[in-house]
PDB file of C-alpha atoms and ligand atoms in Angstrom:
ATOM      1  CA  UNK R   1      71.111  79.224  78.660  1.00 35.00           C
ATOM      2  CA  UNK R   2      73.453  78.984  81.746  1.00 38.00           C
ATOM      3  CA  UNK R   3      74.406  81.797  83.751  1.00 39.00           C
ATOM      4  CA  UNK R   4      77.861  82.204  82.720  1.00 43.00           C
ATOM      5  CA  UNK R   5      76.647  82.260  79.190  1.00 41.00           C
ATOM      6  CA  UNK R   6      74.235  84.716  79.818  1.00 39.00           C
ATOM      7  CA  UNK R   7      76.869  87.029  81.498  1.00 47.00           C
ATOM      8  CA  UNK R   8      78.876  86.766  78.196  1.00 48.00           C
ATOM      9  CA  UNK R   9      75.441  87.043  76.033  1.00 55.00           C
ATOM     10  CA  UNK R  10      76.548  90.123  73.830  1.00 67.00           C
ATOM     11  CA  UNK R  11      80.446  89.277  73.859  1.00 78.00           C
ATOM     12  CA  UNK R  12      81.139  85.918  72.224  1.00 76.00           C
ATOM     13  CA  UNK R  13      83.860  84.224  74.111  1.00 78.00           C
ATOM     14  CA  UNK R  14      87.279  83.484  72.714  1.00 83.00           C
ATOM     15  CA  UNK R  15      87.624  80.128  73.473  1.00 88.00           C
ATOM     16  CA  UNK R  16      91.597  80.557  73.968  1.00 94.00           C
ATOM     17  CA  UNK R  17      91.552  83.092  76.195  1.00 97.00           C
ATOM     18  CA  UNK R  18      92.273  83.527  79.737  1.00 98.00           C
ATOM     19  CA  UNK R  19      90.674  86.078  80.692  1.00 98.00           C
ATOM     20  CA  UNK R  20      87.545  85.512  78.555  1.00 97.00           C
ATOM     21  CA  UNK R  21      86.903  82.702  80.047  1.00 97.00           C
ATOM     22  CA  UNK R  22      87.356  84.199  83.719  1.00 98.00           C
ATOM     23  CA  UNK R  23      84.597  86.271  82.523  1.00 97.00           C
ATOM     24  CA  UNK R  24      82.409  83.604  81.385  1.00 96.00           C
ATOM     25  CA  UNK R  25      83.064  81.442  84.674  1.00 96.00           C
ATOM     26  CA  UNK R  26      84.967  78.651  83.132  1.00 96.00           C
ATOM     27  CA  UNK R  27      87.987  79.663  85.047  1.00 97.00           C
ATOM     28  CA  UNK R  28      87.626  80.794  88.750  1.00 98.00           C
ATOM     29  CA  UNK R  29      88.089  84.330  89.929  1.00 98.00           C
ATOM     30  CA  UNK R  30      88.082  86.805  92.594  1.00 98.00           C
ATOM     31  CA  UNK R  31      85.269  88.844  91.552  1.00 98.00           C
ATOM     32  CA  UNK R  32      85.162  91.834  92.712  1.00 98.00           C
ATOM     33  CA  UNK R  33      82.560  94.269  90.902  1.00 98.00           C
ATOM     34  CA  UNK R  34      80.618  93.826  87.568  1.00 98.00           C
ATOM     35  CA  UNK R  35      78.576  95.172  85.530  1.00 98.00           C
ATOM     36  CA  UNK R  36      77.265  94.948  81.921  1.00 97.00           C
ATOM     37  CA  UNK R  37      80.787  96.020  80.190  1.00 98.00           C
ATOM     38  CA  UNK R  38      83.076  95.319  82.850  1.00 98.00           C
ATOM     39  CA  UNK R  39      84.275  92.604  85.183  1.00 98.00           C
ATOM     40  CA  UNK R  40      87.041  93.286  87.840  1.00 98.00           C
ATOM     41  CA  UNK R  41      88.683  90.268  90.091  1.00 99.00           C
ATOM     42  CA  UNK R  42      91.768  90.383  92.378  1.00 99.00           C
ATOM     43  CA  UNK R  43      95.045  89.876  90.457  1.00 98.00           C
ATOM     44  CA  UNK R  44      96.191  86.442  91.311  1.00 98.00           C
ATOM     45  CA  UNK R  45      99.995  87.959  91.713  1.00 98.00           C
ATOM     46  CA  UNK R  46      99.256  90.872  93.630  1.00 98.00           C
ATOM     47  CA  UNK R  47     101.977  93.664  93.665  1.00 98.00           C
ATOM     48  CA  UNK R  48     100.416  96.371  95.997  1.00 98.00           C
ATOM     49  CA  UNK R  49      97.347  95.534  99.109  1.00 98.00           C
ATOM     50  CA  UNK R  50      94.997  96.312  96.377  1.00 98.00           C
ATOM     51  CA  UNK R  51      96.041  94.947  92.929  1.00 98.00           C
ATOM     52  CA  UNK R  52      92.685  94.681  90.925  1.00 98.00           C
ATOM     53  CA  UNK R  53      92.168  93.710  87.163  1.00 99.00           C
ATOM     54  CA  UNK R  54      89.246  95.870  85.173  1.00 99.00           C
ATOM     55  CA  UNK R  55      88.892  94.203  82.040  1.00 98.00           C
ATOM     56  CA  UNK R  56      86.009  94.844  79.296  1.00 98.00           C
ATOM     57  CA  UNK R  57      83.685  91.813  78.376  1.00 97.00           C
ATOM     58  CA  UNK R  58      84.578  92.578  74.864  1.00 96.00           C
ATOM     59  CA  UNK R  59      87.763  90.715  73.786  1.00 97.00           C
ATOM     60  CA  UNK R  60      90.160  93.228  72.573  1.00 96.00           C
ATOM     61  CA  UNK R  61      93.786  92.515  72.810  1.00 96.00           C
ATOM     62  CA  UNK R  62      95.428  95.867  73.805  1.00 95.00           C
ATOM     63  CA  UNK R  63      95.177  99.365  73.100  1.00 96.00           C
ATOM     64  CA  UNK R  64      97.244  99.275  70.332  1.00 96.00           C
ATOM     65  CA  UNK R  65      94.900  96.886  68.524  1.00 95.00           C
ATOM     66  CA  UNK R  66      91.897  98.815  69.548  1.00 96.00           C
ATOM     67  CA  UNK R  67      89.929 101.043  67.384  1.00 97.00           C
ATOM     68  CA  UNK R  68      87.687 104.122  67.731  1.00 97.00           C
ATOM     69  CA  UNK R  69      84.608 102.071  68.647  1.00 96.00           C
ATOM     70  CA  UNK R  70      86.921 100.450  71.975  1.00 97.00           C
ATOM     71  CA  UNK R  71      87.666 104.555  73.172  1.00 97.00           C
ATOM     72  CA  UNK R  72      84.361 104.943  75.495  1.00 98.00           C
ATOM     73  CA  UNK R  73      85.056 101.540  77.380  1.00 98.00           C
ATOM     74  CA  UNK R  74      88.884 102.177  77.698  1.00 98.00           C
ATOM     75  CA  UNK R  75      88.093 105.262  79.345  1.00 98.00           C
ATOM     76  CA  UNK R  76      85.122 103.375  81.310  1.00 98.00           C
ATOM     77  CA  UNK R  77      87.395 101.032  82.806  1.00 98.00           C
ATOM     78  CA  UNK R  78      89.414 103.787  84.062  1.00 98.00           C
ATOM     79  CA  UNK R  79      85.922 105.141  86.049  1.00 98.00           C
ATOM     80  CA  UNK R  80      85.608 101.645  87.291  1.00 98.00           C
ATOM     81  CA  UNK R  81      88.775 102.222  88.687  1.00 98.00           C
ATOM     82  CA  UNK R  82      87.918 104.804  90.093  1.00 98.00           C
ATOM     83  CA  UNK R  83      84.810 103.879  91.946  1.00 98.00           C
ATOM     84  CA  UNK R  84      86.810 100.745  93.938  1.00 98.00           C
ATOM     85  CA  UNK R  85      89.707 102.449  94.375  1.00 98.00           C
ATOM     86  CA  UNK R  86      86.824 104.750  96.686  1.00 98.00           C
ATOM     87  CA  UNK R  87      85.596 101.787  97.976  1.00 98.00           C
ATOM     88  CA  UNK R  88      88.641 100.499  99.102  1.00 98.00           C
ATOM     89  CA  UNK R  89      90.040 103.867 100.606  1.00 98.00           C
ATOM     90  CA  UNK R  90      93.131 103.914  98.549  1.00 98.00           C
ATOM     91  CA  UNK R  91      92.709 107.530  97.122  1.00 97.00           C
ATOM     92  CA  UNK R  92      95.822 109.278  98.542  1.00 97.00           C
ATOM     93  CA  UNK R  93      97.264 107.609  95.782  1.00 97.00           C
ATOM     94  CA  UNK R  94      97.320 105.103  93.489  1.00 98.00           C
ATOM     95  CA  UNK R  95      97.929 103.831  89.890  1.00 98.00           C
ATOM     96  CA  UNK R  96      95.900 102.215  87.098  1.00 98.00           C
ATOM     97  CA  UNK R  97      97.942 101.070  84.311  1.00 98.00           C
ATOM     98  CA  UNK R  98      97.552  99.321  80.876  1.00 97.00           C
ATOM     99  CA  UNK R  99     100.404  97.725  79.535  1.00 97.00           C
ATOM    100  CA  UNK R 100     101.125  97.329  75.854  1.00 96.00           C
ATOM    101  CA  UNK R 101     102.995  94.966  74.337  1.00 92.00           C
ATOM    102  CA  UNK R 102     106.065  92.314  75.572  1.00 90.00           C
ATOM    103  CA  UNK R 103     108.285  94.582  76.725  1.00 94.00           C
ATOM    104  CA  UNK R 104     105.973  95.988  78.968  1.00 95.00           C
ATOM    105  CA  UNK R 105     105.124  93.029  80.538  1.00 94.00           C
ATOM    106  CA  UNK R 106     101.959  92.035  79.057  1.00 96.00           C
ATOM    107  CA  UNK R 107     101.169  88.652  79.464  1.00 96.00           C
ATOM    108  CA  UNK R 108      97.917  88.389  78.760  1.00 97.00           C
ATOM    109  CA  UNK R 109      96.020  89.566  75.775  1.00 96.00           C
ATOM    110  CA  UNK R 110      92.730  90.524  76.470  1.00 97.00           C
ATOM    111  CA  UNK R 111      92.926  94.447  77.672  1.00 97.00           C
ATOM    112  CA  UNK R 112      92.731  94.937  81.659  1.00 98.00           C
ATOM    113  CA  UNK R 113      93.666  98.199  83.271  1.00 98.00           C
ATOM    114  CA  UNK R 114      95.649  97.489  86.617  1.00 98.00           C
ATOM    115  CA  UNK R 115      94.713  98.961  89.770  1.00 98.00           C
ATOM    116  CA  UNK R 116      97.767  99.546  92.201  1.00 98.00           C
ATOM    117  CA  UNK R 117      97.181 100.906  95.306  1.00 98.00           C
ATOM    118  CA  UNK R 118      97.659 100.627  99.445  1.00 98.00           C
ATOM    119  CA  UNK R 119     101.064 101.239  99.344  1.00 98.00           C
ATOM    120  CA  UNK R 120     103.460 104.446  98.294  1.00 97.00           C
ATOM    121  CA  UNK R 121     104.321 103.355  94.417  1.00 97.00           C
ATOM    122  CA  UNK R 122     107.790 104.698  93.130  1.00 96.00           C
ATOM    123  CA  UNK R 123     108.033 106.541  90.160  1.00 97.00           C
ATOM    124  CA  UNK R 124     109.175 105.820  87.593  1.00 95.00           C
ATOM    125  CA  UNK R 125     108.064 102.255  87.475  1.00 92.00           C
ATOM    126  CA  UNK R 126     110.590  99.657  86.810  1.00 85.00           C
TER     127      UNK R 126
HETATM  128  P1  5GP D 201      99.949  91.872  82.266  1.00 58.95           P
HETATM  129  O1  5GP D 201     101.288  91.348  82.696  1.00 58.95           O
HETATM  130  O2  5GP D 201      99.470  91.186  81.003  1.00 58.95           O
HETATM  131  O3  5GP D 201      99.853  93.367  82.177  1.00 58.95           O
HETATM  132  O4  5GP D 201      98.943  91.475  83.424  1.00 58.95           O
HETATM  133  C1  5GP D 201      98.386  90.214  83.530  1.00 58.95           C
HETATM  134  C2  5GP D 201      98.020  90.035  84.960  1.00 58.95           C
HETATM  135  O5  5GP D 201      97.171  88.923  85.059  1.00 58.95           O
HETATM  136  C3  5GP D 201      99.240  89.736  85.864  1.00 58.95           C
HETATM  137  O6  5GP D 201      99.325  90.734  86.862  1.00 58.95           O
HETATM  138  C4  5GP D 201      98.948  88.344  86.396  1.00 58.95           C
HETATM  139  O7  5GP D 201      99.354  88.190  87.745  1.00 58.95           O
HETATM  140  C5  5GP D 201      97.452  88.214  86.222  1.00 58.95           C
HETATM  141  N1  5GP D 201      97.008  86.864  85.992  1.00 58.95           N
HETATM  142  C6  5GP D 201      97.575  85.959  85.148  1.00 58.95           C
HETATM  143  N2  5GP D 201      96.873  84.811  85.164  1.00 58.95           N
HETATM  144  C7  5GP D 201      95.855  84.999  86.055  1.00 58.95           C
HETATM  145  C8  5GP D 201      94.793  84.153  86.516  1.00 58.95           C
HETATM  146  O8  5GP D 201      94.630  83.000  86.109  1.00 58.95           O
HETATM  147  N3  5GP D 201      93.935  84.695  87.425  1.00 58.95           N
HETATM  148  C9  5GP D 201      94.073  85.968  87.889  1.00 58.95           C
HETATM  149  N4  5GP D 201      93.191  86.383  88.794  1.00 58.95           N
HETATM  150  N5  5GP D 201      95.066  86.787  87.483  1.00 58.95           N
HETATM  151  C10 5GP D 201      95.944  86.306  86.575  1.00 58.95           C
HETATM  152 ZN1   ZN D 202      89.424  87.592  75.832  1.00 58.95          ZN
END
C-alpha cells in the first residue's frame, strides 16, 4: 500500500474530486496540519495573510447534504480551526466559514471550513 493510500485508508477516494485527491496526494498541496479526520493546506487564492482550508477526509459535499452521522466532524473542523488560528497568532479576530451552495460561492464540493484571518474582515461579507 502507498502512503497516500494509506492516509485515505478508511475514506475511499472519489476519484472526481479535487479535494479528495489533495488529500490522497495525487494533487499537490500546502499542507499545513493533519490528522486522522482532517487535512488543512493553504488556500491556493488566498483572501486574508492566513486563508487556510480544513476539510474532513470523508467526502461529503456540503452541509446541506450532510447527515447526523457528519455533525461531530463539522464541529471538529471548526476546533481545528481553532488550534492554527493559535498557532498562527490570528486570535484578535478572525473568521471560519462554510459556504453552501452556488450562490455562495462554493466551488468546490467536498466540505472545507475557511479560515480568514491576519487582517480586520468587514462585516457583513460581500
Ligand atoms: P469555495 O469557493 O468552494 O467555498 O472554496 C473553494 C476554495 O478552494 C477557494 O477558496 C479556492 O481558492 C480553493 N481552491 C480551488 N482549487 C484549489 C486547488 O487546486 N488547491 C488549493 N490549495 N486550493 C484550491
Ligand atoms: Zn472529496
Amino acid at each position: 500500500m502507498s502512503f497516500a493510500s494509506a492516509l485515505c485508508y478508511h475514506f475511499p477516494v472519489m476519484s472526481d474530486c479535487l479535494f479528495c485527491n489533495i488529500i490522497a496526494g495525487k494533487i499537490p498541496a500546502k499542507k499545513v496540519y493533519e490528522d486522522d479526520r482532517t487535512f488543512v493546506f493553504e488556500d491556493i487564492k488566498p483572501q486574508a495573510p492566513t486563508h487556510v482550508l480544513i476539510i474532513p477526509k470523508k467526502h461529503i459535499v456540503d452541509i446541506k447534504e450532510a447527515t447526523e452521522a457528519d455533525a461531530e466532524i463539522m464541529g471538529y473542523c471548526q476546533l481545528v480551526a481553532a488550534k492554527i488560528a493559535k498557532e498562527r497568532g490570528i486570535e484578535r479576530g478572525y473568521r471560519t466559514v462554510y459556504n453552501v451552495g452556488p450562490d455562495s460561492g462554493q466551488s468546490v464540493f467536498h466540505l472545507h471550513l475557511h479560515l480568514l484571518g491576519g487582517r480586520k474582515l468587514s462585516w457583513p461579507p460581500g
